[in-house]
Amino acid sequence: MKTEPVEADLLTQIDLDRLPQHIAVIMDGNGRWAKRRRLPRIAGHRAGISAVRQAVEACARLGVPYLTLYAFSVENWKRPHTEVKLLMNLLREYLKKEIGELNRQNIRLGVIGRIQELPKPVLQDLQNALDQTRQNAGLRLTLALNYGARAELVDAVRELLANSSRNGAVTVDEATLSAHLYTHDLPDPDLLIRTSGELRLSNFLLWQVAYAELWVTETLWPDFTQKDLFQAIIDYQKRERRYGGLGLG
Ligand code: IPE
Ligand code: IPE
Ligand code: MG
C-alpha cells in the first residue's frame, strides 16, 4: 500500500508496543459535511462510508485489535423517516459490498445494540456478514447499531434478574454487570474519538468509557482519514493514564 510522506511521518511517531487495544469512534458530522456542499444529508452519510474504510484500514495496518464504530443510536429513529430509511439502505449496501474486503483484511465483524429491532432485511444482511467473517482472527470491527448505553444497561440488569429467578440468587458487582453488557467479550475502550467537535457522549458506551482517553477533532466524519487516526493515537500515547492513582509524577 502507498504511504504518502505526512502519513509515513505520523507512523514513525507511533509506539507500536503501546497501541490502544480498543478504539471507539462516534462518527459525527455527516449532515454538516453535506450542508456545506449544499447536498442532501444522505450524501454526507454516503461520503462517511469512505471514512469508515479509512479508520478500519488504519487499525488493521497498525494491529489495533478492537475498533467499535457508533453507526446508529436508539435516538436516531427520531430523524425523518426518509433519512432513517436511506441510512438503513446504506448500511445494507455497506454490509453486502464490504464482506470481500473484510475477509481480505482478516477482519471479523461484530455488532452491539438492540439489533432485533432493526428492519428484517437489514438484520438478514447483518447476520450474513457476521457469519461470513466469523472465522477471521484479525481486527475485531464492532458496529453499534440501534445502540444506546442506557438501553444496554437496562438489558444487562434484566438479563441478570432473569438468570437469578432461575437459580434463586443474584450477584451484583462490576464484573457481573460487565459480563452482561453487549460488550462482554470486548475490553473497555482505551481511546474514544469523536469527530465534528461536539463535546458529548450521546449515549455511547457510558459504562465502558469510564477511563477511556477522549479525543475530539473538528474534522467532520466524511473528511476523516488514516492520518487523523494516527494523530489520535500519537496524542493518546502522550497522555498519562492515572486511573485515580498518582501516576508517575
Ligand atoms: C453522524 O452524522 C451519522 C449518524 C448519526 C447516523 P450526523 O447525521 O449526526 O451529522 P450532523 O451531526 O447532523 O452533522
Ligand atoms: C451520535 O451522533 C450517534 C452516532 C454517531 C451514530 P448524533 O448526531 O446522533 O448525536 P447528537 O444528537 O449530536 O448528540
Ligand atoms: Mg450528529
XYZ file of N, CA and C and ligand atoms in Angstrom:
776
model
N 0.824 -1.204 0.000
C 0.000 0.000 0.000
C 0.861 1.257 0.000
N 0.468 2.277 -0.776
C 1.252 3.510 -0.888
C 1.128 4.324 0.404
N 2.275 4.785 0.916
C 2.246 5.632 2.102
C 2.807 7.002 1.740
N 1.979 8.051 1.850
C 2.463 9.385 1.499
C 3.322 9.932 2.638
N 4.184 10.955 2.352
C 5.156 11.422 3.341
C 4.559 11.806 4.701
N 3.470 12.585 4.719
C 2.910 13.018 6.008
C 2.469 11.806 6.820
N 1.830 10.872 6.113
C 1.343 9.659 6.772
C 2.521 8.849 7.310
N 3.577 8.729 6.513
C 4.762 7.974 6.925
C 5.385 8.621 8.155
N 5.409 9.962 8.182
C 5.987 10.681 9.316
C 5.168 10.426 10.583
N 3.842 10.439 10.442
C 2.975 10.170 11.598
C 3.209 8.751 12.096
N 3.316 7.828 11.147
C 3.501 6.415 11.515
C 4.765 6.207 12.350
N 5.833 6.937 12.014
C 7.087 6.750 12.759
C 6.948 7.254 14.200
N 5.955 8.125 14.434
C 5.784 8.658 15.797
C 4.969 7.727 16.692
N 4.418 6.671 16.115
C 3.578 5.761 16.910
C 4.415 4.636 17.512
N 4.270 4.444 18.824
C 4.939 3.343 19.506
C 4.039 2.110 19.392
N 4.443 1.173 18.562
C 3.599 0.011 18.286
C 3.436 -0.911 19.500
N 4.309 -0.732 20.495
C 4.191 -1.561 21.701
C 3.178 -0.997 22.694
N 2.713 0.237 22.422
C 1.754 0.846 23.364
C 0.494 1.320 22.639
N 0.055 0.515 21.706
C -1.153 0.880 20.960
C -2.386 0.771 21.856
N -3.368 1.644 21.655
C -4.633 1.397 22.360
C -5.173 0.052 21.876
N -5.668 -0.750 22.783
C -6.191 -2.074 22.389
C -7.577 -1.962 21.774
N -8.316 -0.955 22.229
C -9.679 -0.787 21.727
C -9.925 0.704 21.458
N -10.255 1.020 20.224
C -10.603 2.393 19.852
C -12.095 2.424 19.535
N -12.802 3.376 20.140
C -14.225 3.540 19.854
C -14.409 4.904 19.193
N -15.313 4.972 18.219
C -15.470 6.223 17.467
C -16.928 6.641 17.360
N -17.198 7.896 17.719
C -18.511 8.498 17.470
C -18.375 9.236 16.136
N -18.898 8.611 15.103
C -18.737 9.141 13.731
C -19.787 10.230 13.530
N -19.381 11.487 13.690
C -20.385 12.557 13.652
C -20.011 13.625 12.624
N -21.022 14.281 12.082
C -20.787 15.425 11.196
C -21.121 15.180 9.731
N -21.738 14.050 9.438
C -22.093 13.753 8.034
C -23.057 14.799 7.467
N -24.049 15.175 8.272
C -25.063 16.126 7.822
C -24.449 17.488 7.528
N -23.572 17.951 8.445
C -22.927 19.254 8.254
C -21.999 19.238 7.045
N -21.355 18.118 6.825
C -20.470 17.972 5.660
C -21.285 18.181 4.381
N -22.456 17.564 4.343
C -23.316 17.679 3.150
C -23.861 19.107 3.024
N -24.259 19.676 4.152
C -24.844 21.016 4.139
C -23.856 22.032 3.560
N -22.603 21.916 3.960
C -21.579 22.837 3.454
C -21.435 22.765 1.945
N -21.781 21.626 1.415
C -21.695 21.425 -0.046
C -23.042 21.574 -0.737
N -24.025 22.026 0.026
C -25.404 22.158 -0.480
C -25.917 20.833 -1.053
N -25.554 19.773 -0.379
C -26.003 18.434 -0.807
C -27.014 17.908 0.205
N -27.830 16.929 -0.162
C -28.734 16.326 0.815
C -27.941 15.581 1.889
N -28.501 15.478 3.089
C -27.785 14.854 4.215
C -27.262 13.456 3.869
N -28.057 12.728 3.096
C -27.656 11.354 2.775
C -26.338 11.306 2.009
N -26.040 12.384 1.252
C -24.752 12.432 0.543
C -23.608 12.436 1.560
N -23.848 13.061 2.699
C -22.847 13.058 3.769
C -22.666 11.669 4.358
N -23.787 10.973 4.538
C -23.698 9.605 5.073
C -22.939 8.702 4.098
N -23.250 8.895 2.814
C -22.568 8.086 1.799
C -21.063 8.359 1.825
N -20.712 9.640 1.923
C -19.288 10.011 1.972
C -18.637 9.460 3.244
N -19.443 9.286 4.274
C -18.929 8.754 5.539
C -18.433 7.324 5.424
N -18.928 6.605 4.439
C -18.500 5.202 4.260
C -17.004 5.140 3.941
N -16.510 6.106 3.169
C -15.082 6.046 2.840
C -14.243 6.332 4.091
N -14.785 7.142 4.994
C -14.073 7.384 6.258
C -14.069 6.117 7.124
N -15.139 5.345 7.039
C -15.177 4.061 7.764
C -14.029 3.178 7.244
N -13.907 3.147 5.921
C -12.826 2.333 5.333
C -11.458 2.812 5.815
N -11.286 4.136 5.911
C -10.010 4.704 6.366
C -9.706 4.266 7.798
N -10.696 4.383 8.658
C -10.483 4.036 10.075
C -10.194 2.542 10.228
N -10.948 1.737 9.504
C -10.784 0.282 9.586
C -9.391 -0.108 9.088
N -9.029 0.452 7.951
C -7.741 0.083 7.365
C -6.575 0.536 8.245
N -6.704 1.733 8.832
C -5.633 2.242 9.699
C -5.440 1.312 10.897
N -6.536 0.868 11.499
C -6.436 -0.040 12.655
C -5.861 -1.386 12.241
N -6.334 -1.892 11.103
C -5.841 -3.189 10.629
C -4.339 -3.102 10.331
N -3.915 -2.009 9.717
C -2.494 -1.826 9.375
C -1.611 -1.814 10.612
N -2.069 -1.089 11.647
C -1.252 -0.920 12.853
C -1.282 -2.163 13.742
N -2.390 -2.885 13.684
C -2.545 -4.029 14.572
C -3.334 -3.683 15.830
N -4.178 -2.647 15.744
C -5.094 -2.357 16.859
C -6.136 -3.487 16.859
N -6.309 -4.199 17.969
C -7.183 -5.386 17.925
C -8.687 -5.112 17.862
N -9.146 -3.994 18.459
C -10.595 -3.737 18.513
C -10.940 -2.322 18.062
N -11.917 -2.236 17.160
C -12.432 -0.933 16.725
C -13.951 -0.996 16.794
N -14.548 -0.037 17.484
C -16.013 -0.003 17.597
C -16.532 1.314 17.048
N -17.471 1.237 16.115
C -17.990 2.428 15.443
C -19.462 2.636 15.772
N -19.779 3.857 16.217
C -21.169 4.210 16.538
C -21.844 4.609 15.225
N -22.701 3.746 14.729
C -23.283 3.964 13.401
C -24.734 4.430 13.455
N -25.482 3.980 14.470
C -26.899 4.375 14.572
C -27.338 4.217 16.027
N -27.825 5.305 16.603
C -28.198 5.257 18.021
C -29.694 4.976 18.174
N -30.083 4.570 19.374
C -31.518 4.352 19.619
C -32.293 5.663 19.455
N -31.588 6.785 19.624
C -32.240 8.098 19.470
C -32.342 8.529 18.001
N -31.553 7.901 17.133
C -31.545 8.332 15.721
C -32.862 8.027 14.981
N -33.735 7.199 15.583
C -35.061 6.951 14.968
C -35.903 8.217 14.927
N -35.515 9.219 15.745
C -36.257 10.487 15.776
C -36.096 11.273 14.486
N -35.137 10.912 13.674
C -34.895 11.656 12.422
C -36.016 11.374 11.418
N -36.106 12.224 10.385
C -37.162 11.993 9.392
C -37.087 10.576 8.830
N -38.244 10.003 8.573
C -38.340 8.636 8.091
C -37.447 8.400 6.864
N -37.430 9.376 5.960
C -36.636 9.213 4.722
C -35.149 9.075 5.039
N -34.666 9.864 5.999
C -33.235 9.762 6.333
C -32.930 8.404 6.963
N -33.812 7.968 7.865
C -33.602 6.679 8.523
C -33.591 5.555 7.482
N -34.545 5.634 6.559
C -34.652 4.595 5.530
C -33.394 4.554 4.653
N -32.935 5.734 4.272
C -31.733 5.797 3.448
C -30.497 5.311 4.214
N -30.453 5.620 5.513
C -29.334 5.132 6.340
C -29.329 3.607 6.406
N -30.517 3.027 6.555
C -30.626 1.561 6.614
C -30.199 0.945 5.275
N -30.610 1.587 4.182
C -30.218 1.077 2.866
C -28.714 1.153 2.671
N -28.143 2.257 3.148
C -26.701 2.446 3.024
C -25.954 1.376 3.824
N -26.489 1.067 4.995
C -25.891 0.043 5.839
C -25.926 -1.314 5.121
N -27.061 -1.614 4.507
C -27.187 -2.888 3.776
C -26.177 -2.940 2.639
N -26.074 -1.818 1.950
C -25.136 -1.733 0.820
C -23.708 -1.980 1.313
N -23.356 -1.332 2.436
C -22.013 -1.479 3.010
C -21.752 -2.933 3.378
N -22.732 -3.547 4.060
C -22.545 -4.918 4.524
C -22.329 -5.875 3.355
N -23.103 -5.658 2.289
C -23.005 -6.566 1.140
C -21.703 -6.367 0.374
N -21.364 -5.077 0.170
C -20.168 -4.750 -0.622
C -18.878 -5.093 0.099
N -18.893 -4.974 1.412
C -17.632 -4.955 2.146
C -17.135 -6.329 2.597
N -17.981 -7.347 2.528
C -17.580 -8.661 3.058
C -16.248 -9.144 2.467
N -16.107 -8.991 1.148
C -14.878 -9.436 0.479
C -13.661 -8.743 1.053
N -13.773 -7.428 1.215
C -12.652 -6.634 1.718
C -12.358 -6.978 3.183
N -13.395 -7.183 3.959
C -13.195 -7.549 5.367
C -12.453 -8.884 5.445
N -12.854 -9.818 4.610
C -12.180 -11.116 4.609
C -10.734 -10.983 4.146
N -10.518 -10.148 3.138
C -9.156 -9.955 2.629
C -8.248 -9.413 3.744
N -8.806 -8.522 4.571
C -8.011 -7.934 5.661
C -8.130 -8.721 6.966
N -8.743 -9.905 6.895
C -8.855 -10.790 8.066
C -9.633 -10.152 9.222
N -10.641 -9.354 8.875
C -11.413 -8.605 9.875
C -12.699 -9.345 10.234
N -12.950 -9.442 11.525
C -14.171 -10.091 11.996
C -15.181 -9.027 12.416
N -16.345 -9.127 11.864
C -17.390 -8.152 12.170
C -18.170 -8.568 13.414
N -18.556 -7.585 14.215
C -19.414 -7.830 15.364
C -20.446 -6.714 15.433
N -21.421 -6.858 16.306
C -22.441 -5.838 16.407
C -22.886 -5.698 17.857
N -23.191 -4.471 18.286
C -23.790 -4.244 19.603
C -25.003 -3.337 19.422
N -26.016 -3.561 20.239
C -27.231 -2.755 20.150
C -28.451 -3.642 20.171
N -29.618 -3.005 20.148
C -30.861 -3.797 20.117
C -31.137 -4.173 18.663
N -30.335 -5.095 18.150
C -30.402 -5.376 16.711
C -31.682 -6.091 16.292
N -32.314 -6.762 17.251
C -33.563 -7.459 16.894
C -34.645 -6.475 16.461
N -34.482 -5.176 16.809
C -35.472 -4.165 16.416
C -35.181 -3.553 15.043
N -34.086 -3.956 14.418
C -33.767 -3.416 13.087
C -34.695 -4.053 12.054
N -34.938 -3.357 10.930
C -35.790 -3.956 9.899
C -35.237 -5.323 9.462
N -36.136 -6.256 9.181
C -35.753 -7.642 8.826
C -34.659 -7.745 7.763
N -34.789 -7.036 6.634
C -33.758 -7.181 5.595
C -32.377 -6.743 6.088
N -32.349 -5.716 6.943
C -31.067 -5.244 7.498
C -30.473 -6.346 8.374
N -31.352 -6.926 9.194
C -30.938 -7.984 10.101
C -30.364 -9.179 9.332
N -31.003 -9.503 8.209
C -30.532 -10.635 7.399
C -29.144 -10.363 6.818
N -28.961 -9.148 6.278
C -27.650 -8.800 5.715
C -26.581 -8.774 6.797
N -26.984 -8.307 7.969
C -26.064 -8.241 9.097
C -25.641 -9.648 9.510
N -26.618 -10.523 9.659
C -26.349 -11.901 10.048
C -25.422 -12.577 9.043
N -25.695 -12.310 7.787
C -24.874 -12.866 6.717
C -23.423 -12.387 6.829
N -23.240 -11.084 7.062
C -21.886 -10.523 7.176
C -21.179 -11.070 8.419
N -21.940 -11.243 9.513
C -21.345 -11.801 10.734
C -20.881 -13.232 10.474
N -21.757 -14.017 9.823
C -21.430 -15.418 9.539
C -20.209 -15.537 8.635
N -20.181 -14.679 7.620
C -19.117 -14.806 6.623
C -17.755 -14.292 7.077
N -17.714 -13.561 8.189
C -16.414 -13.059 8.668
C -16.023 -13.684 10.009
N -16.855 -14.604 10.469
C -16.688 -15.204 11.799
C -15.324 -15.857 12.010
N -14.771 -16.412 10.931
C -13.518 -17.171 11.069
C -12.286 -16.276 11.116
N -12.447 -14.972 10.864
C -11.287 -14.081 10.789
C -10.729 -13.764 12.175
N -9.396 -13.735 12.261
C -8.763 -13.579 13.569
C -8.046 -12.241 13.728
N -8.170 -11.356 12.728
C -7.503 -10.051 12.824
C -8.358 -9.050 13.585
N -8.404 -7.826 13.077
C -9.175 -6.763 13.734
C -10.616 -7.187 14.007
N -11.095 -6.867 15.184
C -12.493 -7.111 15.526
C -13.224 -5.777 15.358
N -14.009 -5.695 14.310
C -14.736 -4.466 13.993
C -16.171 -4.591 14.489
N -16.520 -3.756 15.457
C -17.875 -3.822 16.019
C -18.676 -2.599 15.598
N -19.865 -2.831 15.047
C -20.757 -1.732 14.689
C -21.802 -1.577 15.786
N -21.956 -0.365 16.288
C -23.024 -0.092 17.256
C -24.241 0.357 16.461
N -25.262 -0.499 16.450
C -26.460 -0.269 15.628
C -27.700 -0.334 16.501
N -28.547 0.670 16.378
C -29.659 0.799 17.310
C -29.117 0.613 18.723
N -28.012 1.314 18.957
C -27.315 1.223 20.235
C -27.619 2.425 21.113
N -27.812 2.170 22.394
C -27.905 3.213 23.411
C -27.312 2.626 24.678
N -26.456 3.384 25.340
C -25.789 2.846 26.527
C -26.780 2.606 27.670
N -27.792 3.481 27.776
C -28.784 3.268 28.841
C -29.609 2.020 28.560
N -29.965 1.829 27.303
C -30.704 0.615 26.917
C -29.858 -0.615 27.222
N -28.567 -0.514 26.956
C -27.660 -1.638 27.201
C -27.621 -1.991 28.689
N -27.561 -0.945 29.532
C -27.526 -1.197 30.978
C -28.842 -1.805 31.456
N -29.939 -1.319 30.916
C -31.250 -1.873 31.268
C -31.309 -3.347 30.844
N -30.869 -3.622 29.626
C -30.875 -5.006 29.137
C -29.999 -5.906 30.001
N -28.863 -5.374 30.440
C -27.946 -6.168 31.272
C -28.608 -6.520 32.604
N -29.258 -5.537 33.219
C -29.905 -5.782 34.511
C -31.067 -6.760 34.346
N -31.820 -6.584 33.260
C -32.939 -7.523 33.006
C -32.428 -8.951 32.867
N -31.310 -9.109 32.156
C -30.740 -10.444 31.957
C -30.270 -11.028 33.281
N -29.631 -10.173 34.069
C -29.166 -10.600 35.407
C -30.330 -11.122 36.243
N -31.414 -10.347 36.246
C -32.574 -10.731 37.050
C -33.241 -11.985 36.499
N -33.316 -12.091 35.180
C -33.936 -13.269 34.565
C -33.144 -14.517 34.936
N -31.814 -14.413 34.901
C -30.982 -15.563 35.260
C -31.159 -15.916 36.727
N -31.288 -14.876 37.574
C -31.364 -15.126 39.013
C -32.671 -15.828 39.384
N -33.767 -15.502 38.657
C -35.026 -16.145 39.046
C -34.982 -17.646 38.760
N -34.067 -18.048 37.875
C -33.919 -19.483 37.606
C -33.175 -20.181 38.742
N -32.075 -19.571 39.221
C -31.315 -20.276 40.257
C -31.434 -19.637 41.656
N -32.276 -18.610 41.757
C -32.591 -18.070 43.078
C -31.654 -16.995 43.618
N -30.449 -16.884 43.087
C -29.503 -15.911 43.637
C -29.088 -14.906 42.570
N -28.813 -13.680 42.999
C -28.329 -12.700 42.038
C -27.073 -12.005 42.576
N -26.033 -12.030 41.775
C -24.800 -11.341 42.161
C -24.767 -10.006 41.434
N -24.608 -8.934 42.167
C -24.460 -7.636 41.507
C -23.122 -7.030 41.900
N -22.191 -7.102 40.988
C -20.929 -6.387 41.175
C -20.452 -5.945 39.790
N -19.340 -5.223 39.739
C -18.920 -4.646 38.462
C -18.620 -5.720 37.419
N -17.967 -6.789 37.851
C -17.604 -7.838 36.895
C -18.853 -8.506 36.322
N -19.832 -8.765 37.179
C -21.046 -9.446 36.712
C -21.830 -8.541 35.768
N -21.937 -7.273 36.130
C -22.664 -6.357 35.261
C -21.965 -6.252 33.897
N -20.643 -6.100 33.914
C -19.862 -6.037 32.665
C -20.114 -7.262 31.805
N -20.193 -8.408 32.473
C -20.353 -9.674 31.751
C -21.718 -9.775 31.073
N -22.666 -8.907 31.465
C -23.992 -8.942 30.843
C -24.212 -7.805 29.849
N -23.186 -7.005 29.636
C -23.308 -5.940 28.631
C -23.123 -6.539 27.234
N -23.587 -5.798 26.207
C -23.388 -6.296 24.831
C -21.896 -6.492 24.553
N -21.075 -5.687 25.259
C -19.628 -5.680 25.012
C -18.877 -6.697 25.864
N -19.613 -7.714 26.390
C -18.983 -8.629 27.351
C -17.691 -9.268 26.838
N -17.560 -9.428 25.506
C -16.324 -10.045 25.014
C -15.357 -9.027 24.393
N -15.521 -7.756 24.746
C -14.593 -6.726 24.277
C -13.945 -6.065 25.500
N -12.661 -5.678 25.388
C -12.087 -4.909 26.502
C -12.684 -3.497 26.495
N -12.619 -2.777 27.580
C -13.101 -1.389 27.586
C -12.257 -0.556 26.618
N -12.862 0.429 25.942
C -12.065 1.264 25.036
C -10.978 2.032 25.800
N -9.811 2.132 25.171
C -8.730 2.953 25.726
C -8.838 4.369 25.193
N -9.348 4.477 23.976
C -9.383 5.760 23.275
C -10.754 5.938 22.642
N -11.384 7.080 22.945
C -12.680 7.395 22.343
C -12.513 8.631 21.464
N -12.797 8.462 20.190
C -12.666 9.551 19.226
C -14.056 10.071 18.879
N -14.224 11.403 18.844
C -15.459 11.957 18.297
C -15.089 13.011 17.256
N -15.723 12.925 16.104
C -15.484 13.918 15.055
C -16.532 15.023 15.143
N -16.283 16.101 14.438
C -17.175 17.253 14.256
C -17.276 18.166 15.475
N -16.389 17.963 16.435
C -16.222 18.935 17.515
C -17.221 18.912 18.655
N -18.226 18.044 18.604
C -19.207 18.025 19.708
C -18.573 17.404 20.951
N -18.805 18.055 22.106
C -18.191 17.575 23.347
C -19.220 16.821 24.184
N -19.726 15.726 23.640
C -20.661 14.902 24.426
C -20.579 13.441 23.993
N -21.136 12.589 24.858
C -21.047 11.147 24.603
C -22.249 10.616 23.829
N -23.346 11.366 23.797
C -24.542 10.951 23.061
C -24.936 9.492 23.317
N -24.912 9.113 24.590
C -25.404 7.787 24.991
C -24.578 6.632 24.411
N -23.274 6.845 24.297
C -22.385 5.812 23.742
C -21.520 5.204 24.849
N -21.584 3.933 25.050
C -20.683 3.171 25.922
C -20.417 3.828 27.282
N -21.471 4.339 27.923
C -21.274 5.125 29.145
C -20.472 4.379 30.214
N -20.762 3.122 30.378
C -20.075 2.301 31.389
C -18.617 2.041 30.973
N -18.467 1.671 29.702
C -17.176 1.190 29.223
C -16.114 2.284 29.074
N -16.534 3.541 28.889
C -15.523 4.595 28.674
C -15.109 5.287 29.979
N -15.437 4.647 31.103
C -15.140 5.255 32.411
C -13.722 5.826 32.475
N -12.746 5.082 31.934
C -11.362 5.563 31.960
C -10.726 5.662 30.573
N -11.562 5.800 29.565
C -11.023 5.981 28.205
C -10.452 7.392 28.077
N -9.463 7.546 27.231
C -8.949 8.880 26.894
C -9.824 9.430 25.774
N -10.275 10.661 25.922
C -11.165 11.257 24.920
C -10.361 12.113 23.943
N -10.702 11.994 22.683
C -10.007 12.780 21.640
C -11.064 13.292 20.666
N -11.197 14.612 20.622
C -12.221 15.220 19.767
C -11.544 16.044 18.682
N -12.013 15.885 17.465
C -11.478 16.678 16.355
C -12.606 17.450 15.685
N -12.277 18.627 15.156
C -13.261 19.433 14.424
C -13.570 18.811 13.055
N -12.696 17.958 12.581
C -12.894 17.306 11.276
C -14.253 16.609 11.237
N -14.971 16.816 10.154
C -16.268 16.146 10.005
C -16.012 14.709 9.547
N -16.882 13.797 9.954
C -16.597 12.377 9.718
C -16.232 12.049 8.254
N -16.934 12.567 7.246
C -16.573 12.168 5.874
C -15.152 12.586 5.472
N -14.578 13.574 6.199
C -13.216 14.020 5.881
C -12.157 13.274 6.688
N -12.585 12.386 7.558
C -11.652 11.662 8.443
C -10.800 10.688 7.622
N -9.480 10.721 7.855
C -8.584 9.818 7.113
C -7.702 9.026 8.091
N -6.903 8.158 7.528
C -5.967 7.379 8.348
C -5.058 8.304 9.157
N -4.707 9.453 8.545
C -3.828 10.402 9.233
C -4.460 10.887 10.544
N -5.775 11.129 10.527
C -6.453 11.577 11.749
C -6.366 10.492 12.822
N -6.556 9.251 12.394
C -6.491 8.160 13.365
C -5.076 8.032 13.939
N -4.081 8.166 13.062
C -2.692 8.091 13.551
C -2.431 9.232 14.540
N -2.915 10.441 14.207
C -2.710 11.595 15.095
C -3.378 11.357 16.454
N -4.566 10.771 16.427
C -5.273 10.474 17.682
C -4.447 9.526 18.548
N -3.831 8.539 17.916
C -3.028 7.567 18.671
C -1.758 8.237 19.216
N -1.160 9.095 18.415
C 0.044 9.812 18.875
C -0.294 10.643 20.109
N -1.405 11.370 20.058
C -1.821 12.194 21.201
C -2.157 11.320 22.409
N -2.833 10.219 22.145
C -3.175 9.259 23.208
C -1.908 8.775 23.919
N -0.880 8.504 23.140
C 0.346 7.955 23.738
C 1.107 8.995 24.567
N 0.724 10.258 24.429
C 1.367 11.311 25.250
C 0.623 11.519 26.566
N -0.559 10.937 26.675
C -1.354 11.141 27.888
C -0.823 10.268 29.016
N -1.039 10.750 30.253
C -0.711 9.907 31.402
C -2.012 9.382 31.978
N -2.194 8.084 31.962
C -3.432 7.481 32.469
C -3.214 7.125 33.934
N -3.979 7.771 34.791
C -3.730 7.589 36.229
C -4.767 6.714 36.930
N -5.909 6.552 36.339
C -6.967 5.710 36.924
C -7.247 6.056 38.387
N -7.158 7.320 38.702
C -7.446 7.736 40.082
C -6.257 7.660 41.011
N -5.163 7.060 40.541
C -3.954 6.966 41.374
C -3.108 8.215 41.193
N -1.830 8.128 41.565
C -0.974 9.310 41.468
C -0.104 9.296 40.213
N -0.123 8.201 39.479
C 0.654 8.138 38.248
C 2.141 8.149 38.520
N 2.910 8.582 37.516
C 4.367 8.514 37.631
C 4.960 9.835 38.115
N 4.102 10.822 38.324
C 4.593 12.123 38.788
C 5.260 12.849 37.647
C -23.437 11.107 12.084
O -23.651 12.242 11.334
C -24.105 9.880 11.495
C -25.287 9.398 12.226
C -25.696 9.850 13.382
C -26.014 8.318 11.634
P -24.916 13.181 11.563
O -26.009 12.731 10.667
O -25.266 13.216 13.001
O -24.344 14.579 11.089
P -24.597 16.001 11.755
O -24.260 15.872 13.195
O -26.029 16.318 11.534
O -23.667 16.908 11.039
C -24.269 10.225 17.757
O -24.414 11.266 16.874
C -24.771 8.945 17.142
C -23.957 8.398 16.083
C -22.811 8.853 15.681
C -24.493 7.215 15.447
P -25.729 12.198 16.889
O -25.536 13.205 15.833
O -26.938 11.356 16.822
O -25.636 12.838 18.348
P -26.220 14.204 18.905
O -27.683 14.222 18.583
O -25.495 15.315 18.228
O -25.919 14.158 20.363
Mg -24.689 14.409 14.528
